[in-house]
Short mmCIF file of C-alpha atoms in Angstrom, two decimals:
data_model
loop_
_atom_site.label_atom_id
_atom_site.label_comp_id
_atom_site.label_asym_id
_atom_site.label_seq_id
_atom_site.Cartn_x
_atom_site.Cartn_y
_atom_site.Cartn_z
CA MET A 1 2.14 24.74 -2.81
CA MET A 2 1.64 24.56 0.85
CA ASP A 3 4.38 24.13 3.48
CA SER A 4 4.67 20.67 4.35
CA PRO A 5 5.96 18.84 7.50
CA PHE A 6 7.17 16.04 5.14
CA GLN A 7 10.74 16.19 3.96
CA SER A 8 12.31 14.34 1.22
CA VAL A 9 14.42 11.55 2.33
CA LEU A 10 15.09 9.80 -0.93
CA ALA A 11 15.38 11.57 -4.39
CA ALA A 12 13.99 8.49 -6.03
CA ARG A 13 12.23 10.31 -8.79
CA ALA A 14 10.09 7.11 -9.04
CA LEU A 15 7.63 6.63 -11.78
CA LEU A 16 4.93 5.09 -9.51
CA GLY A 17 6.23 4.58 -6.01
CA GLU A 18 4.33 2.41 -3.92
CA CYS A 19 4.14 -0.25 -0.91
CA PRO A 20 6.62 1.14 1.42
CA VAL A 21 7.31 -1.61 4.13
CA TRP A 22 9.56 -1.02 7.15
CA ALA A 23 11.79 -3.92 8.09
CA GLY A 24 12.63 -3.42 11.76
CA ASP A 25 15.21 -6.27 11.91
CA GLU A 26 17.19 -4.41 9.30
CA GLY A 27 16.46 -0.88 9.72
CA VAL A 28 15.43 -0.19 6.24
CA LEU A 29 12.58 0.71 4.12
CA TYR A 30 11.63 -1.59 1.20
CA TRP A 31 9.42 -0.13 -1.58
CA VAL A 32 8.42 -0.76 -5.20
CA ASP A 33 8.31 1.32 -8.37
CA ILE A 34 5.56 -0.24 -10.03
CA GLU A 35 6.39 1.04 -13.54
CA ALA A 36 10.31 0.94 -13.46
CA PRO A 37 9.59 -1.95 -12.47
CA SER A 38 11.87 -2.55 -9.45
CA LEU A 39 11.78 -3.57 -5.53
CA ASN A 40 13.82 -1.30 -3.67
CA ARG A 41 15.86 -1.27 -0.37
CA PHE A 42 16.31 2.09 1.27
CA ASP A 43 18.76 2.66 4.34
CA PRO A 44 17.88 5.77 5.74
CA SER A 45 20.92 5.81 7.93
CA SER A 46 23.40 5.84 4.80
CA GLY A 47 20.92 7.17 2.31
CA LYS A 48 21.77 4.14 0.08
CA ASN A 49 18.99 2.74 -2.13
CA SER A 50 19.59 -0.74 -3.52
CA VAL A 51 17.37 -1.52 -6.86
CA TYR A 52 16.44 -5.06 -7.74
CA PRO A 53 14.94 -4.93 -11.31
CA MET A 54 11.75 -6.87 -11.86
CA PRO A 55 10.83 -8.53 -15.03
CA GLU A 56 7.25 -7.16 -15.04
CA ASN A 57 5.14 -4.65 -12.96
CA ILE A 58 5.33 -5.18 -9.27
CA GLY A 59 2.38 -3.69 -7.39
CA CYS A 60 2.86 -5.04 -3.92
CA PHE A 61 4.85 -7.44 -1.68
CA GLY A 62 5.46 -8.98 1.82
CA ARG A 63 8.56 -10.07 3.49
CA ARG A 64 8.49 -13.88 4.32
CA GLU A 65 9.56 -15.55 7.61
CA GLN A 66 11.96 -18.07 5.68
CA GLY A 67 13.69 -15.22 3.72
CA GLY A 68 12.66 -13.56 0.43
CA PHE A 69 9.27 -12.13 -0.42
CA ILE A 70 5.64 -12.63 -1.67
CA ALA A 71 4.56 -10.54 -4.37
CA GLY A 72 1.75 -9.31 -6.51
CA LEU A 73 3.03 -9.15 -10.21
CA ARG A 74 1.29 -8.18 -13.25
CA SER A 75 1.25 -11.98 -14.15
CA GLY A 76 0.04 -13.16 -10.64
CA LEU A 77 1.12 -13.83 -7.21
CA TRP A 78 4.52 -15.04 -6.84
CA LEU A 79 7.41 -16.11 -4.26
CA LEU A 80 10.65 -14.00 -4.66
CA ASP A 81 14.17 -15.01 -3.52
CA LYS A 82 16.27 -12.86 -1.28
CA GLN A 83 17.46 -11.13 -4.28
CA ALA A 84 13.93 -10.43 -5.25
CA ARG A 85 14.27 -12.79 -8.26
CA PRO A 86 10.88 -14.66 -9.17
CA ILE A 87 11.20 -18.29 -8.03
CA GLU A 88 7.53 -19.79 -7.92
CA CYS A 89 4.33 -18.60 -9.27
CA LEU A 90 1.68 -19.50 -6.79
CA ALA A 91 -1.52 -18.40 -8.81
CA ARG A 92 -2.54 -16.31 -12.00
CA PRO A 93 -6.08 -15.45 -10.93
CA GLU A 94 -6.65 -12.72 -13.35
CA ALA A 95 -7.98 -13.81 -16.80
CA ASP A 96 -6.48 -10.83 -18.95
CA THR A 97 -3.18 -9.57 -17.51
CA SER A 98 -2.93 -7.08 -20.52
CA ILE A 99 -5.61 -4.95 -18.84
CA SER A 100 -5.21 -6.01 -15.16
CA ARG A 101 -2.42 -6.45 -12.62
CA PHE A 102 -1.69 -6.68 -9.01
CA ASN A 103 -1.68 -3.51 -7.15
CA ASP A 104 -1.95 -2.78 -3.41
CA GLY A 105 -1.39 -5.33 -0.80
CA ARG A 106 0.15 -6.34 2.63
CA VAL A 107 0.73 -9.39 5.17
CA ASP A 108 -1.98 -9.40 7.80
CA PRO A 109 -1.46 -10.08 11.62
CA TRP A 110 -2.11 -13.74 11.06
CA GLY A 111 0.73 -13.99 8.40
CA ARG A 112 -1.26 -14.06 5.16
CA PHE A 113 -0.93 -11.97 2.09
CA TRP A 114 -3.74 -9.97 0.91
CA ALA A 115 -3.43 -8.40 -2.54
CA GLY A 116 -5.68 -6.62 -4.90
CA THR A 117 -5.83 -6.03 -8.46
CA ILE A 118 -6.23 -2.89 -10.88
CA HIS A 119 -8.53 -2.93 -13.77
CA GLU A 120 -6.69 -0.49 -16.11
CA PRO A 121 -9.50 0.63 -18.43
CA ARG A 122 -11.31 1.63 -15.01
CA ASP A 123 -14.60 1.29 -17.18
CA ALA A 124 -16.16 -1.61 -15.07
CA PRO A 125 -15.73 -2.82 -11.47
CA LEU A 126 -13.66 -5.78 -12.53
CA ALA A 127 -10.71 -5.72 -10.00
CA SER A 128 -10.62 -8.17 -7.08
CA LEU A 129 -9.15 -8.72 -3.84
CA TYR A 130 -7.30 -11.93 -2.98
CA ARG A 131 -5.64 -13.69 0.17
CA VAL A 132 -2.81 -16.04 0.13
CA GLY A 133 -2.95 -18.54 3.19
CA THR A 134 0.06 -19.83 4.91
CA ASP A 135 -0.48 -23.00 2.76
CA LEU A 136 0.29 -21.06 -0.28
CA GLY A 137 -3.26 -21.45 -1.42
CA HIS A 138 -5.22 -18.49 -2.62
CA GLU A 139 -8.88 -17.36 -2.37
CA ARG A 140 -10.89 -14.35 -3.91
CA LEU A 141 -12.28 -12.26 -0.98
CA ALA A 142 -14.05 -9.40 -2.84
CA GLY A 143 -14.82 -7.91 -6.35
CA GLU A 144 -16.85 -4.92 -7.37
CA VAL A 145 -14.09 -2.40 -7.22
CA LEU A 146 -12.13 -0.56 -9.91
CA VAL A 147 -8.74 -0.20 -8.25
CA SER A 148 -7.94 -2.06 -5.11
CA ASN A 149 -6.04 -0.11 -2.92
CA GLY A 150 -5.60 0.70 1.23
CA VAL A 151 -5.49 -2.60 2.58
CA ALA A 152 -4.80 -2.33 6.26
CA PHE A 153 -5.57 -3.89 9.49
CA SER A 154 -6.78 -2.46 12.89
CA PRO A 155 -4.36 -3.28 15.82
CA ASP A 156 -7.22 -5.13 17.69
CA ARG A 157 -7.42 -7.37 14.66
CA ARG A 158 -11.30 -6.59 14.33
CA TRP A 159 -11.11 -4.89 11.09
CA ALA A 160 -9.77 -4.96 7.64
CA TYR A 161 -9.76 -1.94 5.54
CA HIS A 162 -9.76 -1.76 1.77
CA SER A 163 -10.05 1.18 -0.64
CA ASP A 164 -11.66 1.73 -4.19
CA THR A 165 -9.60 4.65 -5.53
CA PRO A 166 -11.43 5.83 -8.45
CA ASN A 167 -14.67 5.56 -6.45
CA HIS A 168 -13.26 7.63 -3.59
CA VAL A 169 -14.40 5.19 -0.88
CA ILE A 170 -12.56 3.26 1.95
CA TYR A 171 -14.55 0.28 3.02
CA ARG A 172 -14.13 -1.99 6.21
CA TYR A 173 -14.73 -5.67 6.80
CA PRO A 174 -15.29 -6.94 10.20
CA LEU A 175 -13.06 -9.87 11.12
CA LYS A 176 -12.76 -12.53 13.90
CA PRO A 177 -9.86 -11.26 15.87
CA GLU A 178 -8.52 -14.87 16.69
CA THR A 179 -8.45 -16.14 12.90
CA GLY A 180 -8.88 -13.10 10.75
CA GLU A 181 -11.76 -14.60 9.14
CA ILE A 182 -14.18 -12.28 7.50
CA LEU A 183 -17.49 -11.97 9.56
CA GLY A 184 -19.55 -10.00 7.36
CA GLN A 185 -20.28 -7.64 4.54
CA ARG A 186 -18.06 -4.72 3.83
CA GLU A 187 -19.27 -1.18 5.07
CA VAL A 188 -18.32 2.22 4.20
CA PHE A 189 -15.60 3.60 6.35
CA HIS A 190 -15.56 6.94 4.83
CA ARG A 191 -16.26 8.40 1.31
CA PHE A 192 -14.37 11.47 -0.03
CA PRO A 193 -15.75 14.14 -2.17
CA PHE A 194 -14.90 14.04 -5.87
CA GLY A 195 -12.16 16.38 -7.16
CA ASN A 196 -9.93 16.78 -4.09
CA GLY A 197 -7.82 13.75 -4.05
CA ARG A 198 -8.77 9.94 -3.77
CA PRO A 199 -7.75 7.44 -1.33
CA ASP A 200 -4.65 5.38 -2.19
CA GLY A 201 -2.47 3.28 -0.05
CA ALA A 202 -2.80 3.29 3.64
CA ALA A 203 -1.18 2.29 7.16
CA VAL A 204 -2.85 2.00 10.65
CA ASP A 205 -1.08 3.49 13.90
CA SER A 206 -0.98 1.84 17.14
CA GLU A 207 -4.12 3.87 18.33
CA GLY A 208 -6.11 2.31 15.46
CA TYR A 209 -6.20 5.65 13.38
CA TYR A 210 -6.02 4.99 9.52
CA TRP A 211 -3.74 7.03 7.58
CA SER A 212 -4.52 7.25 3.65
CA ALA A 213 -2.54 8.96 1.13
CA LEU A 214 -4.79 11.04 -1.11
CA PHE A 215 -3.63 10.60 -4.98
CA GLU A 216 -4.07 13.81 -6.83
CA GLY A 217 -4.74 15.30 -3.42
CA GLY A 218 -1.30 16.19 -2.44
CA ARG A 219 -1.82 15.26 1.38
CA VAL A 220 -2.04 12.48 3.69
CA VAL A 221 -5.22 12.57 6.27
CA ARG A 222 -5.62 10.69 9.62
CA LEU A 223 -8.96 9.16 10.23
CA SER A 224 -10.40 7.91 13.48
CA ALA A 225 -11.78 4.35 14.18
CA GLU A 226 -15.12 6.06 13.57
CA GLY A 227 -13.92 6.86 10.23
CA GLU A 228 -13.72 11.06 10.86
CA ILE A 229 -10.88 12.91 9.37
CA VAL A 230 -9.07 14.23 12.54
CA ALA A 231 -5.76 15.70 10.79
CA GLU A 232 -4.39 16.39 7.33
CA TYR A 233 -0.76 16.89 6.23
CA PRO A 234 0.33 18.42 3.09
CA VAL A 235 2.82 16.47 0.96
CA PRO A 236 5.40 18.16 -1.36
CA ALA A 237 3.85 15.98 -4.30
CA ARG A 238 0.58 16.03 -5.80
CA CYS A 239 0.33 12.37 -5.97
CA PRO A 240 1.35 10.63 -2.79
CA THR A 241 0.64 6.99 -2.98
CA MET A 242 1.05 5.08 0.14
CA CYS A 243 1.94 5.36 3.90
CA ALA A 244 4.45 3.46 6.26
CA PHE A 245 5.54 3.67 9.66
CA GLY A 246 9.32 3.19 10.22
CA GLY A 247 12.21 4.00 12.36
CA ASP A 248 13.18 2.41 15.64
CA ASP A 249 10.28 3.73 17.33
CA LEU A 250 7.94 3.51 14.44
CA LYS A 251 7.17 7.08 14.70
CA THR A 252 8.62 8.15 11.33
CA LEU A 253 5.81 8.30 8.74
CA TYR A 254 7.13 7.63 5.18
CA VAL A 255 5.31 8.12 2.24
CA THR A 256 5.89 7.36 -1.51
CA SER A 257 4.79 9.23 -4.41
CA ALA A 258 4.35 9.06 -8.47
CA ARG A 259 5.37 11.19 -11.51
CA HIS A 260 4.49 8.97 -14.09
CA GLY A 261 1.98 10.43 -16.70
CA ARG A 262 1.83 13.74 -14.65
CA PRO A 263 1.27 16.92 -16.45
CA ALA A 264 4.38 19.20 -17.08
CA GLU A 265 2.91 22.22 -15.21
CA GLU A 266 2.26 19.96 -12.05
CA LEU A 267 5.84 18.41 -12.04
CA GLU A 268 7.15 22.18 -12.38
CA ALA A 269 4.91 22.96 -9.15
CA TYR A 270 5.97 19.69 -7.47
CA PRO A 271 9.68 19.03 -8.64
CA GLN A 272 9.94 16.23 -5.76
CA SER A 273 7.35 14.09 -7.26
CA GLY A 274 8.41 10.51 -7.30
CA ASN A 275 10.41 10.98 -4.04
CA ILE A 276 9.97 9.33 -0.75
CA PHE A 277 8.92 11.69 1.88
CA ALA A 278 9.03 11.53 5.75
CA MET A 279 7.82 13.29 8.87
CA ARG A 280 7.81 12.50 12.58
CA VAL A 281 4.63 11.61 14.17
CA ASP A 282 3.64 11.41 17.76
CA VAL A 283 1.66 8.05 17.58
CA PRO A 284 3.83 5.08 16.59
CA GLY A 285 2.58 2.58 13.87
CA CYS A 286 2.42 -1.22 14.11
CA PRO A 287 5.18 -3.49 13.24
CA GLU A 288 4.76 -5.29 9.87
CA PRO A 289 4.19 -8.73 10.15
CA LEU A 290 5.99 -11.37 7.83
CA PHE A 291 4.23 -13.69 5.48
CA ALA A 292 4.32 -17.22 7.42
CA GLY A 293 3.97 -19.15 4.21
#
């Protein structure tokens, strides 16, 4: 294993850690363990991690302006209260939740929630990307993917990013900056070669560079606005899952990771798999928006 600039900051040993979201007003990092399942609140200043058990798989969430959360669970899109308890189901858009659940997602700069699904058999491009508006209505934005991941937005509000993990590709959609409406068809932003990691969750920094965690790639890559890899950073886990910028100056990059279903020899080589890692970066991230619905 290569030396890594990332240090373990929480020995979470998560089965499938995902969706880190920095809450600047609280100075904490929220994150989920999809398989536990749970939503978590990690305070870096004290090292305390508070666990909120969930009744079913939770893939992603966003914080609400009025308190609580919006979340993508296995069964659908839900509102959660401040203790992360489900209080209202907004939609159940997936027909068969025995083989489909919500996966990656985040709140966009206009206060809406984007959330994609995973088609667990991975034998057909049956996953989708949805968006919940501030009126709590939802719409399907895209299909033709196996595993929806990597949702992020450029700081100039002109691009939405979205990856299909098993197909090793990151797409982007042109947006109308004033409203966030999609202006055209998706285009390939970057395609990774097979066999050296595939693009999972991501975050965009204040210069518009896209940071992608490469599942089974053991690293995080930084891509320019033109889709070129400009830097790579090894992670002390074979399966990093998603990035988030945090800290008072948004210059701490947090990365979640997974250990669920990984081979014994991999876990022996990467004993910190499932932990949350952090490293300092030179360029800050962008504050995470709140869901305005």
